[in-house]
mmCIF file of C-alpha atoms and ligand atoms in Angstrom:
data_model
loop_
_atom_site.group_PDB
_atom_site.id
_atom_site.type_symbol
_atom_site.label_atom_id
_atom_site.label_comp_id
_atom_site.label_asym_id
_atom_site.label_seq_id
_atom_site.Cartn_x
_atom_site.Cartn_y
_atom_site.Cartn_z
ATOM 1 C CA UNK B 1 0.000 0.000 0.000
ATOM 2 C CA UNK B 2 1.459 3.612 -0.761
ATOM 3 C CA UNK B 3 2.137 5.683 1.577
ATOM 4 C CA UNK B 4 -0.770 7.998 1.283
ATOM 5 C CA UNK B 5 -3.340 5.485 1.127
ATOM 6 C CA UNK B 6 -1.633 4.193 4.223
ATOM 7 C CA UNK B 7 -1.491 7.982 5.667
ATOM 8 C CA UNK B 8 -5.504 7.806 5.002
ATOM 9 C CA UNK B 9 -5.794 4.318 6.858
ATOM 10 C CA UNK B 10 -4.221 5.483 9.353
ATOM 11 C CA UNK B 11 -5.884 8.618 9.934
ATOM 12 C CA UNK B 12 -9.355 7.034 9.480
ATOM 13 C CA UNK B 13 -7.957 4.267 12.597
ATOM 14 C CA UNK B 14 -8.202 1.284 9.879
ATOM 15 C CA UNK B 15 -4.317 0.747 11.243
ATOM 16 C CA UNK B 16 -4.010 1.911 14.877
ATOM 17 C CA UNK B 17 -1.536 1.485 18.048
ATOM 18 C CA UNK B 18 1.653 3.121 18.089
ATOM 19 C CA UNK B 19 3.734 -0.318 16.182
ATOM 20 C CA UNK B 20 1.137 -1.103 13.772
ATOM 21 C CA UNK B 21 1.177 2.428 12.645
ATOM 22 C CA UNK B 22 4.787 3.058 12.512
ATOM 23 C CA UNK B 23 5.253 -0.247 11.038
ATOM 24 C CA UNK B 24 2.392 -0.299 7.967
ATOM 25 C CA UNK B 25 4.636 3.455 7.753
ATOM 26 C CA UNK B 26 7.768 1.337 6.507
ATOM 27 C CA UNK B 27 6.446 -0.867 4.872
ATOM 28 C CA UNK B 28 4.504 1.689 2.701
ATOM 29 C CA UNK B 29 8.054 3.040 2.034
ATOM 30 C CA UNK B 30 9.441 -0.671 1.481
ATOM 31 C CA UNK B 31 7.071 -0.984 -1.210
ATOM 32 C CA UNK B 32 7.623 2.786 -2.617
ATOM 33 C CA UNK B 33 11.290 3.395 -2.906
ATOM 34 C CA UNK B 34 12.199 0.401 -5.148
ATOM 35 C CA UNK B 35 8.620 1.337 -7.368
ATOM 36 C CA UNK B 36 9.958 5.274 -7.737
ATOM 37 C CA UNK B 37 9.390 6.139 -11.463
ATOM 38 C CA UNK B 38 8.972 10.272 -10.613
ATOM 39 C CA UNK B 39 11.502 12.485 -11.661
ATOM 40 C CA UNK B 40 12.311 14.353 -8.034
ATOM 41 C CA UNK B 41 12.822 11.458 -5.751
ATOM 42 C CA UNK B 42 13.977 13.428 -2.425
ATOM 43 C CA UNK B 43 10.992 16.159 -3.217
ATOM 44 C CA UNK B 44 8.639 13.209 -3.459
ATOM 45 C CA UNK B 45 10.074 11.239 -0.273
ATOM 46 C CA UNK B 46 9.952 14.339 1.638
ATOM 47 C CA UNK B 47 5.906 14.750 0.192
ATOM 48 C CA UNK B 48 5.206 11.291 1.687
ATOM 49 C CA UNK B 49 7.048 11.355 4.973
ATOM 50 C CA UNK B 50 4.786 15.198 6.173
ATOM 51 C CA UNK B 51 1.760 13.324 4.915
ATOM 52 C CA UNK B 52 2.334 10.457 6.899
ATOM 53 C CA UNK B 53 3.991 12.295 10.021
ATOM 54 C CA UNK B 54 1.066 14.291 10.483
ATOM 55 C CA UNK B 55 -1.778 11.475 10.124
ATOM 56 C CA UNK B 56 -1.769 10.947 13.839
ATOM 57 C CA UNK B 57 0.020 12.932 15.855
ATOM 58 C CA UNK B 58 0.769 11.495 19.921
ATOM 59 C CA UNK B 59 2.308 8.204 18.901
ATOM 60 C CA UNK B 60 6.130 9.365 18.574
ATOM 61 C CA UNK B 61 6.979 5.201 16.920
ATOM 62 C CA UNK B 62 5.364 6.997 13.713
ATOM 63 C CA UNK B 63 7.927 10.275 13.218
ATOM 64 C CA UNK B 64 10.868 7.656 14.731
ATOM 65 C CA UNK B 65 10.156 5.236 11.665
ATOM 66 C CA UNK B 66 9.953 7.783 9.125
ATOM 67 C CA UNK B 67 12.776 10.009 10.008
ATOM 68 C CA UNK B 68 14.657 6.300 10.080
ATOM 69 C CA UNK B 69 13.604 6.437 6.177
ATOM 70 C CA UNK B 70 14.757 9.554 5.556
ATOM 71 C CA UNK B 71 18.190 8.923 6.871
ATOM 72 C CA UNK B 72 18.896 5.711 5.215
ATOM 73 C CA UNK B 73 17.570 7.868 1.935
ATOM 74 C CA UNK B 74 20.236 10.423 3.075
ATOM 75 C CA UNK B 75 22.721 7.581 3.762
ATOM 76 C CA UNK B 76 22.064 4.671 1.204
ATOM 77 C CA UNK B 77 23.574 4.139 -2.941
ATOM 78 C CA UNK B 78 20.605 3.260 -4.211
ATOM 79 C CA UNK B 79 17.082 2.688 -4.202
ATOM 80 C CA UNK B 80 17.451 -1.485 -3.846
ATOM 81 C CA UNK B 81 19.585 -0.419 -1.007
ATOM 82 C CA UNK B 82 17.194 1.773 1.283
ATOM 83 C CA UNK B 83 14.189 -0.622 0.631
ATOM 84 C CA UNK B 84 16.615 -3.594 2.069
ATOM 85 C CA UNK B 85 17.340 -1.281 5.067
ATOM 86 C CA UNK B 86 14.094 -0.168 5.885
ATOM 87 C CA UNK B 87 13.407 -3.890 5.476
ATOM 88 C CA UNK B 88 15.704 -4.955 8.431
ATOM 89 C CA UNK B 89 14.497 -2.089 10.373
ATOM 90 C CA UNK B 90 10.947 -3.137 10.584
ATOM 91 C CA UNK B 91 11.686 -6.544 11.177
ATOM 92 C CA UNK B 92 13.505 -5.269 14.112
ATOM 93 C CA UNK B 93 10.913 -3.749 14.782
ATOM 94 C CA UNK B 94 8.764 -6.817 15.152
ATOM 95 C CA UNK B 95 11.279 -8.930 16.773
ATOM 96 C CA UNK B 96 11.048 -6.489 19.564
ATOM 97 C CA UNK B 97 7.515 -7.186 20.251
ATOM 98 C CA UNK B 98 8.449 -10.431 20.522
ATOM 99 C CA UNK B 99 11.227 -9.902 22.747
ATOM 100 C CA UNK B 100 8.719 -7.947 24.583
ATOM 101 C CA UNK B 101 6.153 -10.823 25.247
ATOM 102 C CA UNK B 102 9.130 -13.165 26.325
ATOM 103 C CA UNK B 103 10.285 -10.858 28.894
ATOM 104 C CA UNK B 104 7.084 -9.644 30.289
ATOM 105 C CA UNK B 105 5.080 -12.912 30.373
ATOM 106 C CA UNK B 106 7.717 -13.473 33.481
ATOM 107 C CA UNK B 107 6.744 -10.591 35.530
ATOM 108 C CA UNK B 108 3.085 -12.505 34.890
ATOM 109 C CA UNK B 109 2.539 -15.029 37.555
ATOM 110 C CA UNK B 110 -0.019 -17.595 37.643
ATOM 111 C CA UNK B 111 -3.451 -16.617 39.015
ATOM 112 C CA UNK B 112 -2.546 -12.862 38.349
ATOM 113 C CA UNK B 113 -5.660 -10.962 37.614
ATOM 114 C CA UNK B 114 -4.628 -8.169 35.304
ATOM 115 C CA UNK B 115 -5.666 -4.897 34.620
ATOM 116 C CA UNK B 116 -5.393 -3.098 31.153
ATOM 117 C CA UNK B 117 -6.826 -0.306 29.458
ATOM 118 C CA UNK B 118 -7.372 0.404 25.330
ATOM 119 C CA UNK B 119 -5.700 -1.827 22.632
ATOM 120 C CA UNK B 120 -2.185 -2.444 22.871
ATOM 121 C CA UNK B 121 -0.983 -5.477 20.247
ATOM 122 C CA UNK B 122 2.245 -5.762 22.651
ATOM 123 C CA UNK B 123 0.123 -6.116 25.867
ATOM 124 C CA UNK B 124 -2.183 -8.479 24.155
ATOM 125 C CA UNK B 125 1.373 -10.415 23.203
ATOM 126 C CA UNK B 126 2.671 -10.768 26.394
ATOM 127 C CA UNK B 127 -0.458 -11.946 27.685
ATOM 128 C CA UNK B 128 -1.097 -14.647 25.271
ATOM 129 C CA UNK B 129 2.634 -15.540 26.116
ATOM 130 C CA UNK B 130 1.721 -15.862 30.034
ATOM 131 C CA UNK B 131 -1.358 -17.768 29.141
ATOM 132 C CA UNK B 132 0.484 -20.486 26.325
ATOM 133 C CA UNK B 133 3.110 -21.316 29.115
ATOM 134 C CA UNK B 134 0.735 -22.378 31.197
ATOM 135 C CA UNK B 135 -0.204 -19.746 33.782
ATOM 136 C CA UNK B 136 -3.916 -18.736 34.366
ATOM 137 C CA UNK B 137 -4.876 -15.322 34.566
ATOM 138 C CA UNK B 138 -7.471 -13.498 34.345
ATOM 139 C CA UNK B 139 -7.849 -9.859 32.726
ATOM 140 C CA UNK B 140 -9.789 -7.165 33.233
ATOM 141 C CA UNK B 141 -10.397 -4.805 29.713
ATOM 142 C CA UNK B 142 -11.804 -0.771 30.464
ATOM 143 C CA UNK B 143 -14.182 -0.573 27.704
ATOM 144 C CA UNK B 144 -11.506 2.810 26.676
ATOM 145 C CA UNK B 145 -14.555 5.408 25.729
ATOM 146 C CA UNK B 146 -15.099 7.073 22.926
ATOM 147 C CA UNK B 147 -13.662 4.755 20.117
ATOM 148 C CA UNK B 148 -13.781 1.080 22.717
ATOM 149 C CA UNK B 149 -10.857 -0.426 21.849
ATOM 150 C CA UNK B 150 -11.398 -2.262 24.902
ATOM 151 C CA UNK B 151 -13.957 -4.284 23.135
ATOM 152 C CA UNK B 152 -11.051 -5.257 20.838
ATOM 153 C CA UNK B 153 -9.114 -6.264 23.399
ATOM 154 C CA UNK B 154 -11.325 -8.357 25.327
ATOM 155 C CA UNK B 155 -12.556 -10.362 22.104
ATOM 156 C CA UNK B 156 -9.049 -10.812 21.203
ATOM 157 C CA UNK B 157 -7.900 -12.205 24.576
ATOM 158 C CA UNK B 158 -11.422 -14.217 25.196
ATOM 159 C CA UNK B 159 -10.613 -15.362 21.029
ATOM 160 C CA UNK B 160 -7.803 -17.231 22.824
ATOM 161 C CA UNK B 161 -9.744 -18.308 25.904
ATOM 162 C CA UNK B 162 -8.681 -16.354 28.663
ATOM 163 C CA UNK B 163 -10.892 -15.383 31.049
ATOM 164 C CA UNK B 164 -11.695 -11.572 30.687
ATOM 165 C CA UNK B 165 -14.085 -9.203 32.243
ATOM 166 C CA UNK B 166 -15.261 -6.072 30.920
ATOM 167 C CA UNK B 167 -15.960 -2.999 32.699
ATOM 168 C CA UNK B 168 -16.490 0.727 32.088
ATOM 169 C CA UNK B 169 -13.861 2.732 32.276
ATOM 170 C CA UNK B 170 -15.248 4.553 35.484
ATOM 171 C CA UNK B 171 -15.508 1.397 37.056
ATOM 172 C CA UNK B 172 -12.020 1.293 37.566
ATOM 173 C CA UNK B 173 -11.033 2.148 41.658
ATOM 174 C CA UNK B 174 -13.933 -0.869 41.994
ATOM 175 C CA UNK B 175 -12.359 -3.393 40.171
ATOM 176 C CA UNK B 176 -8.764 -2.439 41.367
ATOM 177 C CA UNK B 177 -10.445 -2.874 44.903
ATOM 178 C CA UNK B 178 -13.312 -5.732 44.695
ATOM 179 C CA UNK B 179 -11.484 -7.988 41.901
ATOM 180 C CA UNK B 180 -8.157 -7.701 43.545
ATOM 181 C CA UNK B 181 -6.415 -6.363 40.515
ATOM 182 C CA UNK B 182 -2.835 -7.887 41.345
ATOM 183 C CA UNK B 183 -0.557 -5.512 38.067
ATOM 184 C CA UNK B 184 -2.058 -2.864 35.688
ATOM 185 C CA UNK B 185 -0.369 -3.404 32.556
ATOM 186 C CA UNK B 186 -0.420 -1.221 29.389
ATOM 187 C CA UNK B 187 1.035 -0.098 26.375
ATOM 188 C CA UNK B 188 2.688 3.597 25.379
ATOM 189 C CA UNK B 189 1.955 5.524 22.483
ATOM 190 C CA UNK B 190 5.297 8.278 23.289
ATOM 191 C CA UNK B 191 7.688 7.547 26.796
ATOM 192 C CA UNK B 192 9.288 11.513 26.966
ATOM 193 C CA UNK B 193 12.757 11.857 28.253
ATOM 194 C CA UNK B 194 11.623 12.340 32.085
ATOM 195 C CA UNK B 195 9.555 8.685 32.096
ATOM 196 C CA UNK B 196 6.428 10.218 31.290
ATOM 197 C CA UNK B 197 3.870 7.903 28.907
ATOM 198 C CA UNK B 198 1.336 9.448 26.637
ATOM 199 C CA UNK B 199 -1.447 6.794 25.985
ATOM 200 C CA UNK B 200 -4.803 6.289 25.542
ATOM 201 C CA UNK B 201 -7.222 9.390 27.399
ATOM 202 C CA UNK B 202 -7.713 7.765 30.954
ATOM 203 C CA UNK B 203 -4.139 5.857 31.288
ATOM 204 C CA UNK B 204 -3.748 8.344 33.753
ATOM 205 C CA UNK B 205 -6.372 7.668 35.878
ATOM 206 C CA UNK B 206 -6.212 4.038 35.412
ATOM 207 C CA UNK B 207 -2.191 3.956 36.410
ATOM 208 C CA UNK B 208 -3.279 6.824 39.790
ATOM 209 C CA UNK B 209 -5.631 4.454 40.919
ATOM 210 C CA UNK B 210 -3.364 1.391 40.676
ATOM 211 C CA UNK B 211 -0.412 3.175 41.987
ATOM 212 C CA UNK B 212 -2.909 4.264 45.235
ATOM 213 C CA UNK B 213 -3.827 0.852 46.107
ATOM 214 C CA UNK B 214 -0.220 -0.470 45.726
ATOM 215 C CA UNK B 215 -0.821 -1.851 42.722
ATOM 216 C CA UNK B 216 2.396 -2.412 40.165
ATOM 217 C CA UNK B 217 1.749 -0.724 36.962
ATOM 218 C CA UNK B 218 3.814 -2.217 34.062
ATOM 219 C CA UNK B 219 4.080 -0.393 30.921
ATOM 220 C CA UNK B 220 5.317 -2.400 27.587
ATOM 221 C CA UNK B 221 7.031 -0.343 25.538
ATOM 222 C CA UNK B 222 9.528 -0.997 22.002
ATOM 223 C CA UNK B 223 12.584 1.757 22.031
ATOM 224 C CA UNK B 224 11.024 3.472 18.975
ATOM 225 C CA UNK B 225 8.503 4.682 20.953
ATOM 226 C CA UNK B 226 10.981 7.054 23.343
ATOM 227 C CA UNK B 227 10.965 10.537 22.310
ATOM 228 C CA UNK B 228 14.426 12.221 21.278
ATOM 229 C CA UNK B 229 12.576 15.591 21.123
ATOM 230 C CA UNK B 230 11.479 15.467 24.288
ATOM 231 C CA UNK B 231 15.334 15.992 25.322
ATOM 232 C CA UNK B 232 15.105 19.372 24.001
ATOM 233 C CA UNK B 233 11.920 20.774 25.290
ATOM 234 C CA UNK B 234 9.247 19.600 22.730
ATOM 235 C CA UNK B 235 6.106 18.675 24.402
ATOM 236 C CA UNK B 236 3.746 15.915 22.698
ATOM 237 C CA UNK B 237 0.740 17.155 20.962
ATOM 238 C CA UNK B 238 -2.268 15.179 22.442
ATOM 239 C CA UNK B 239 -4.446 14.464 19.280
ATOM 240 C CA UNK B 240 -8.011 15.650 19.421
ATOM 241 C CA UNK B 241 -10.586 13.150 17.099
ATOM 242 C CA UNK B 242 -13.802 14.564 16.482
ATOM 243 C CA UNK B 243 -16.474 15.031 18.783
ATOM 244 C CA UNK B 244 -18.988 12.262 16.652
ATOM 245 C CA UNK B 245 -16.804 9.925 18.424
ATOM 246 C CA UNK B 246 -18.384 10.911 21.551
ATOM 247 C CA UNK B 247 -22.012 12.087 20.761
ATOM 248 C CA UNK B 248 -23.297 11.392 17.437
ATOM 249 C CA UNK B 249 -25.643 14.651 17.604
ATOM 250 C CA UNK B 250 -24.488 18.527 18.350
ATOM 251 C CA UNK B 251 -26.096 19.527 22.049
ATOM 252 C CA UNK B 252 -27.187 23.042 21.986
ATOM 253 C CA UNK B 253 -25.307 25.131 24.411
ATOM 254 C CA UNK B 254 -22.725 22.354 24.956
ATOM 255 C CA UNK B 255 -19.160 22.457 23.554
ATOM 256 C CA UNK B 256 -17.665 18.769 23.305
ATOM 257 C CA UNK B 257 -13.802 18.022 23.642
ATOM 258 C CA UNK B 258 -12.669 15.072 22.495
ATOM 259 C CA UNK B 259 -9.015 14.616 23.133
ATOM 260 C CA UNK B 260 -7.785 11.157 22.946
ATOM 261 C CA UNK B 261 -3.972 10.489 24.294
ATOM 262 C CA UNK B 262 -2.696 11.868 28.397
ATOM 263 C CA UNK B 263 0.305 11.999 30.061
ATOM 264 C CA UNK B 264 0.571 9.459 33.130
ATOM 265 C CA UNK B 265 3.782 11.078 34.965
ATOM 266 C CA UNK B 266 6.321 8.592 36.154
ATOM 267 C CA UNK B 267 5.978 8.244 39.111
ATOM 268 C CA UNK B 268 2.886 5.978 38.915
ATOM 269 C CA UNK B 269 4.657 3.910 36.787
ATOM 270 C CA UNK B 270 6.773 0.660 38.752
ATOM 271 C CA UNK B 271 8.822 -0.705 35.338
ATOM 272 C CA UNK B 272 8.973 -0.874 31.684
ATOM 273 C CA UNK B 273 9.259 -3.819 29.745
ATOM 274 C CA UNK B 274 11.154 -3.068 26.707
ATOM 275 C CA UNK B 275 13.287 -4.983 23.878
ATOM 276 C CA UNK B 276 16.205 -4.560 26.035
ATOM 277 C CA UNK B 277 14.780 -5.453 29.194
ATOM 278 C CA UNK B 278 13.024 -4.154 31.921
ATOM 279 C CA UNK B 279 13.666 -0.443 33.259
ATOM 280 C CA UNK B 280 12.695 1.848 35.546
ATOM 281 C CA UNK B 281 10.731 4.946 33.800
ATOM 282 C CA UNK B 282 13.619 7.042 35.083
ATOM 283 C CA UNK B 283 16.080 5.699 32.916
ATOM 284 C CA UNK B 284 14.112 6.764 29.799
ATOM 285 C CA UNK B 285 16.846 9.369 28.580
ATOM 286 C CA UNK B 286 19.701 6.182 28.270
ATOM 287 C CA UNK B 287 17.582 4.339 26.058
ATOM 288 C CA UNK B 288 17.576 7.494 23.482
ATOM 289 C CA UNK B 289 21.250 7.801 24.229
ATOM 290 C CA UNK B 290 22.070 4.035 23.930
ATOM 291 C CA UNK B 291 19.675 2.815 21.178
ATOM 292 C CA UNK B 292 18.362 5.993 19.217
ATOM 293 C CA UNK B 293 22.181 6.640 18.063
ATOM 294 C CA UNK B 294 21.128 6.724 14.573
ATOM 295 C CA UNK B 295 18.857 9.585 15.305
ATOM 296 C CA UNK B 296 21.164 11.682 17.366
ATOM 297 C CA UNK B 297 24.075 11.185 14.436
ATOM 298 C CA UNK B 298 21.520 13.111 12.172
ATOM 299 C CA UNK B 299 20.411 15.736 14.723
ATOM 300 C CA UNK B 300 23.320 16.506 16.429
ATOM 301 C CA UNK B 301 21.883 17.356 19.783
HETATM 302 C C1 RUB Y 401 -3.907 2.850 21.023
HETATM 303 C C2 RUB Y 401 -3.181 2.922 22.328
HETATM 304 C C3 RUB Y 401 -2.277 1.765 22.666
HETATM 305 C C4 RUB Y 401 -0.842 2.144 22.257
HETATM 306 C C5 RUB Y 401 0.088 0.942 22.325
HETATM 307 O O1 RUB Y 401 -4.587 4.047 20.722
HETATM 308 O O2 RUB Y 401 -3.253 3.875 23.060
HETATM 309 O O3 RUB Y 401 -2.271 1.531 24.040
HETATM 310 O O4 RUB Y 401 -0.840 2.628 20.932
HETATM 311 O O5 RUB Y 401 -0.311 -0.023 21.394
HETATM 312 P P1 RUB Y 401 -5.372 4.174 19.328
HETATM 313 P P2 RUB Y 401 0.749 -1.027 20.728
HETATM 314 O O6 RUB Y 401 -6.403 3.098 19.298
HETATM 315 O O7 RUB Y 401 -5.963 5.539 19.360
HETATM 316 O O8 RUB Y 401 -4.355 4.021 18.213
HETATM 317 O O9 RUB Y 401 1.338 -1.796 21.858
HETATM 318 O O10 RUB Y 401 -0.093 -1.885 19.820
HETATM 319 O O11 RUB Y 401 1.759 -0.217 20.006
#
């Protein structure tokens, strides 16, 4: 699929969460590059990667896979060349969601009941990875108003036959409390250089509430997702979706905001599992430094 059809999916939601996104990204330029008949390659590239960069704007994986494009485009002989690289880089890319599910279906113990909120295709991996080695758990899905990607998740996980119960997202403190909610884990859309994660509207809330009643909250996280800008004082835009998503009619009088990404700070937040293990949220700024070198050889921060 080009990358502007694939711009259009993914503003519409047909391909959401952060790695789906940034990956159908690459692979739209996979497919591209080696297919380039125009006359004004770079101009072109450059066309595509604004198109795509602004299609959703709080998941950070997106910008961090196409500005890896545009420096192998910068850095590569020849068109065969880049589409190899960008190749390798978004298998990576799902061999660390892999990684991911290995690693975090051991912080999973049997019996756990678990607590997530919204769609994340990494949380929903290390699950199924906890459940196909044996351990029983249970999960409880937020329903994740406006859009429901909690649906989603609790079809998916009750697909595979584990036990799932789903409650509205206000319901939260009382199932922390009465169904003895044991870890909260969830996925990231951006981790900024101070530990902070920007994920679905209500993370927030669901991660205070865990964090007040001692409960660990786990976030899983890839490395593309950490946010080099953050390091120099950029600050995440939170996307706002249309206000249909949340009442299909106008109200007279009544103005609705519909914004659909927050900030849980760090401090709520007990470990992330990424690709290279687990970490505390604090330790956010030597993942850029250690793993993001690519991206600081081109910026030169
Ligand atoms: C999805 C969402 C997910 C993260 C992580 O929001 O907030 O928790 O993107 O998902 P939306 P993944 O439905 O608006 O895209 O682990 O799949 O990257």
């Amino acid at each position: 699929m080009n990358p502007t059809k694939t711009a259009d999916n993914i503003k519409s939601m047909k391909i959401r969460g952060a790695q789906e996104i940034a990956i159908a990204a690459l692979k739209s330029f996979e497919e591209w590059i080696p297919a380039y008949k125009g006359s004004n390659f770079q101009k072109d590239l450059e066309k595509n990667a604004k198109i795509l960069k602004s299609s959703r704007p709080s998941a950070v994986s997106l910008p961090n896979a196409i500005d890896f494009v545009l420096y192998v485009a910068k850095n590569s002989g020849n068109h065969g060349e880049m589409a190899k690289r960008i190749e390798k880089f978004r298998k990576e890319q799902e061999e660390a969601t892999a990684k991911i599910a290995k690693i975090g279906a051991k912080r999973i113990e049997n019996n756990d009941t678990i607590l997530t909120h919204c769609n994340s295709r990494t949380v929903i991996d290390i699950l199924k990875e906890a459940w196909n080695s044996g351990k029983k758990i249970n999960v409880i899905c937020t329903e994740t108003r406006p859009w429901n990607q909690g649906l989603l998740t609790a079809k998916q996980l009750a697909s595979i036959g584990i036990p799932v119960t789903l409650i509205v997202d206000s319901a939260t403190r009382f199932a922390v409390e009465k169904l003895k909610v044991d870890k909260t884990l969830i996925g990231a859309d951006t981790i900024c250089v101070n530990g902070a994660v920007i994920n679905k509207i209500g993370t927030s809330q669901v991660a205070l509430i865990s964090h007040e009643s001692n409960v660990p909250v786990m976030v899983a996280c890839q490395t593309l997702k950490f946010s080099l800008e953050t390091i120099t004082g950029e600050l995440i835009t939170i996307e706002e979706r249309p206000h249909t998503e949340i009442s299909a009619h106008p109200i007279k009088g009544v103005k609705i905001l519909n914004p659909v990404f927050d900030a849980t700070p760090p401090e709520y937040i007990d470990v992330m599992i990424t690709e290279h293990g687990l970490i505390s949220p604090h330790m956010a700024y030597e993942i850029l430094r250690d793993y993001m070198g690519w991206k600081f050889a081109d910026r030169k921060i």
